[in-house]
Amino acid sequence: MVEAALLEFTGEFDIQRLVYGIDRFRDDWYKGDGLYGDGAAFHQDYYNSYVIHPMLTDIICIMNKHGLDKQNFTEIQLKRHSRYAEQLERFISPEGTFPVVGRSIVYRFGAFHVLSHAAFIHLLPPTIEPAQVRCALTAVLKTNFVHRIILTRMAG
């Protein structure tokens, strides 16, 4: 992200640092069906949403904008991003709850970053309408805020 920001804002960047992470995700850490590992191993958590997809997509789009996507990874990554957003939308119950798994328990509001990002950059799959995402994420926010208020009152 740092090198992509330097590229975007100053034009000065280290190409090796920029492409190293991209190459690792593209070539080594993709697990299939829109999911990446955050290294060689796969952990079931929301890191794909919290960090991996939104940042990877932003970096690749900046690289593409500056003519640096030599391996034509943009189209592949956009499909993977969209697929993972579709999976995330299906995790949200009508009550606004969702599975809490792995290392993701501490960052509940980051769990749906990729779904928000996909809606924002008009990358939702045809199976999901923007209004559907808005309603689902509103339910998640309301549920999480209510739970936080209840827990705060119980502790106090």
CSV table of C-alpha atoms in Angstrom, one decimal:
chain,number,residue,atom,x,y,z
A,1,MET,CA,0.0,0.0,0.0
A,2,VAL,CA,2.9,2.4,0.8
A,3,GLU,CA,4.5,1.9,-2.6
A,4,ALA,CA,1.2,2.2,-4.4
A,5,ALA,CA,0.5,5.4,-2.6
A,6,LEU,CA,4.0,6.7,-3.5
A,7,LEU,CA,3.3,5.7,-7.1
A,8,GLU,CA,-0.1,7.5,-7.2
A,9,PHE,CA,0.9,10.6,-5.3
A,10,THR,CA,4.6,11.2,-6.3
A,11,GLY,CA,5.4,8.9,-9.2
A,12,GLU,CA,8.4,7.7,-7.2
A,13,PHE,CA,8.2,4.1,-6.0
A,14,ASP,CA,10.2,0.8,-5.7
A,15,ILE,CA,8.8,-1.6,-8.3
A,16,GLN,CA,10.2,-4.7,-6.5
A,17,ARG,CA,8.4,-3.8,-3.3
A,18,LEU,CA,5.3,-3.0,-5.2
A,19,VAL,CA,5.1,-6.3,-7.1
A,20,TYR,CA,6.4,-8.6,-4.5
A,21,GLY,CA,3.2,-8.9,-2.5
A,22,ILE,CA,1.1,-8.9,-5.6
A,23,ASP,CA,3.1,-11.8,-7.0
A,24,ARG,CA,2.8,-13.8,-3.8
A,25,PHE,CA,-1.0,-13.4,-3.6
A,26,ARG,CA,-1.4,-14.1,-7.3
A,27,ASP,CA,1.0,-17.0,-7.6
A,28,ASP,CA,1.3,-18.6,-4.1
A,29,TRP,CA,-1.4,-17.7,-1.7
A,30,TYR,CA,-4.6,-18.0,-3.7
A,31,LYS,CA,-6.7,-20.9,-2.3
A,32,GLY,CA,-9.6,-20.8,-4.7
A,33,ASP,CA,-13.2,-19.6,-4.9
A,34,GLY,CA,-12.2,-16.0,-4.1
A,35,LEU,CA,-10.2,-16.8,-1.0
A,36,TYR,CA,-6.5,-16.0,-0.3
A,37,GLY,CA,-4.3,-17.2,2.5
A,38,ASP,CA,-2.4,-14.5,4.3
A,39,GLY,CA,0.7,-16.6,3.7
A,40,ALA,CA,1.2,-20.2,2.7
A,41,ALA,CA,-1.4,-21.5,5.2
A,42,PHE,CA,-5.1,-20.7,5.1
A,43,HIS,CA,-6.9,-19.4,8.2
A,44,GLN,CA,-10.7,-19.2,8.3
A,45,ASP,CA,-11.3,-15.6,9.3
A,46,TYR,CA,-12.2,-12.3,7.7
A,47,TYR,CA,-8.7,-11.2,6.7
A,48,ASN,CA,-9.7,-11.5,3.1
A,49,SER,CA,-12.3,-8.8,3.7
A,50,TYR,CA,-10.6,-6.8,6.3
A,51,VAL,CA,-7.3,-6.4,4.4
A,52,ILE,CA,-6.5,-8.6,1.5
A,53,HIS,CA,-9.1,-8.0,-1.2
A,54,PRO,CA,-9.7,-4.3,-0.7
A,55,MET,CA,-6.0,-3.4,-0.6
A,56,LEU,CA,-4.9,-5.9,-3.3
A,57,THR,CA,-7.6,-4.5,-5.6
A,58,ASP,CA,-6.7,-0.9,-4.9
A,59,ILE,CA,-3.0,-1.6,-5.5
A,60,ILE,CA,-3.7,-3.4,-8.7
A,61,CYS,CA,-6.0,-0.7,-10.0
A,62,ILE,CA,-3.3,1.9,-9.3
A,63,MET,CA,-0.7,-0.2,-11.1
A,64,ASN,CA,-3.1,-0.6,-14.0
A,65,LYS,CA,-3.7,3.1,-14.1
A,66,HIS,CA,0.0,3.6,-14.4
A,67,GLY,CA,0.5,0.9,-17.0
A,68,LEU,CA,2.2,-1.5,-14.6
A,69,ASP,CA,-0.1,-4.5,-14.6
A,70,LYS,CA,2.1,-6.5,-17.0
A,71,GLN,CA,0.5,-9.8,-16.2
A,72,ASN,CA,-3.1,-8.7,-16.7
A,73,PHE,CA,-4.0,-9.6,-13.1
A,74,THR,CA,-6.6,-6.8,-12.8
A,75,GLU,CA,-9.4,-8.7,-14.4
A,76,ILE,CA,-8.7,-11.9,-12.4
A,77,GLN,CA,-8.5,-10.0,-9.1
A,78,LEU,CA,-11.8,-8.1,-9.8
A,79,LYS,CA,-13.6,-11.4,-10.3
A,80,ARG,CA,-12.1,-12.9,-7.1
A,81,HIS,CA,-13.1,-9.7,-5.2
A,82,SER,CA,-16.6,-9.9,-6.5
A,83,ARG,CA,-16.9,-13.6,-5.7
A,84,TYR,CA,-15.8,-13.1,-2.1
A,85,ALA,CA,-18.2,-10.1,-1.7
A,86,GLU,CA,-21.0,-12.4,-2.8
A,87,GLN,CA,-20.0,-15.0,-0.2
A,88,LEU,CA,-19.9,-12.4,2.5
A,89,GLU,CA,-23.3,-11.1,1.7
A,90,ARG,CA,-24.7,-14.6,2.3
A,91,PHE,CA,-23.1,-14.8,5.7
A,92,ILE,CA,-25.4,-12.0,7.0
A,93,SER,CA,-28.5,-13.3,8.7
A,94,PRO,CA,-31.8,-11.3,8.5
A,95,GLU,CA,-31.1,-10.2,12.1
A,96,GLY,CA,-27.7,-8.8,11.1
A,97,THR,CA,-25.7,-11.5,12.8
A,98,PHE,CA,-22.8,-13.4,11.1
A,99,PRO,CA,-20.4,-16.2,12.0
A,100,VAL,CA,-17.5,-15.1,14.2
A,101,VAL,CA,-14.5,-17.2,13.2
A,102,GLY,CA,-10.8,-17.4,13.8
A,103,ARG,CA,-8.7,-14.3,14.4
A,104,SER,CA,-11.5,-12.0,13.3
A,105,ILE,CA,-13.4,-11.9,16.6
A,106,VAL,CA,-11.8,-8.6,17.6
A,107,TYR,CA,-12.6,-6.6,14.5
A,108,ARG,CA,-16.3,-7.1,13.9
A,109,PHE,CA,-16.8,-4.0,11.9
A,110,GLY,CA,-14.1,-4.9,9.4
A,111,ALA,CA,-15.6,-8.2,8.5
A,112,PHE,CA,-17.6,-6.8,5.6
A,113,HIS,CA,-15.0,-4.3,4.3
A,114,VAL,CA,-14.8,-6.2,0.9
A,115,LEU,CA,-18.6,-6.1,0.6
A,116,SER,CA,-18.7,-2.4,1.1
A,117,HIS,CA,-15.7,-1.9,-1.2
A,118,ALA,CA,-17.3,-4.0,-3.9
A,119,ALA,CA,-20.5,-1.9,-3.7
A,120,PHE,CA,-18.5,1.3,-3.7
A,121,ILE,CA,-16.5,0.5,-6.8
A,122,HIS,CA,-19.5,-1.0,-8.6
A,123,LEU,CA,-18.1,-4.6,-8.4
A,124,LEU,CA,-21.1,-6.4,-7.0
A,125,PRO,CA,-21.9,-9.6,-8.8
A,126,PRO,CA,-25.2,-9.7,-10.7
A,127,THR,CA,-26.7,-11.8,-8.0
A,128,ILE,CA,-26.6,-8.9,-5.5
A,129,GLU,CA,-28.3,-5.6,-5.7
A,130,PRO,CA,-26.8,-2.5,-4.0
A,131,ALA,CA,-29.9,-2.0,-1.9
A,132,GLN,CA,-29.5,-5.6,-0.7
A,133,VAL,CA,-26.0,-4.7,0.5
A,134,ARG,CA,-27.2,-1.5,2.1
A,135,CYS,CA,-29.9,-3.3,4.1
A,136,ALA,CA,-27.6,-6.2,5.1
A,137,LEU,CA,-24.8,-3.9,6.3
A,138,THR,CA,-27.3,-1.6,8.1
A,139,ALA,CA,-28.6,-4.7,10.0
A,140,VAL,CA,-25.0,-5.7,10.9
A,141,LEU,CA,-24.3,-2.2,12.2
A,142,LYS,CA,-27.5,-2.0,14.3
A,143,THR,CA,-27.0,-5.5,15.7
A,144,ASN,CA,-23.4,-4.8,16.7
A,145,PHE,CA,-24.1,-1.4,18.2
A,146,VAL,CA,-27.0,-2.9,20.3
A,147,HIS,CA,-24.8,-5.7,21.5
A,148,ARG,CA,-22.0,-3.2,22.4
A,149,ILE,CA,-24.5,-1.1,24.4
A,150,ILE,CA,-25.9,-4.1,26.2
A,151,LEU,CA,-22.4,-5.4,27.1
A,152,THR,CA,-21.3,-1.9,28.2
A,153,ARG,CA,-24.4,-1.6,30.5
A,154,MET,CA,-23.8,-5.1,31.9
A,155,ALA,CA,-20.2,-4.3,32.7
A,156,GLY,CA,-20.9,-0.9,34.2
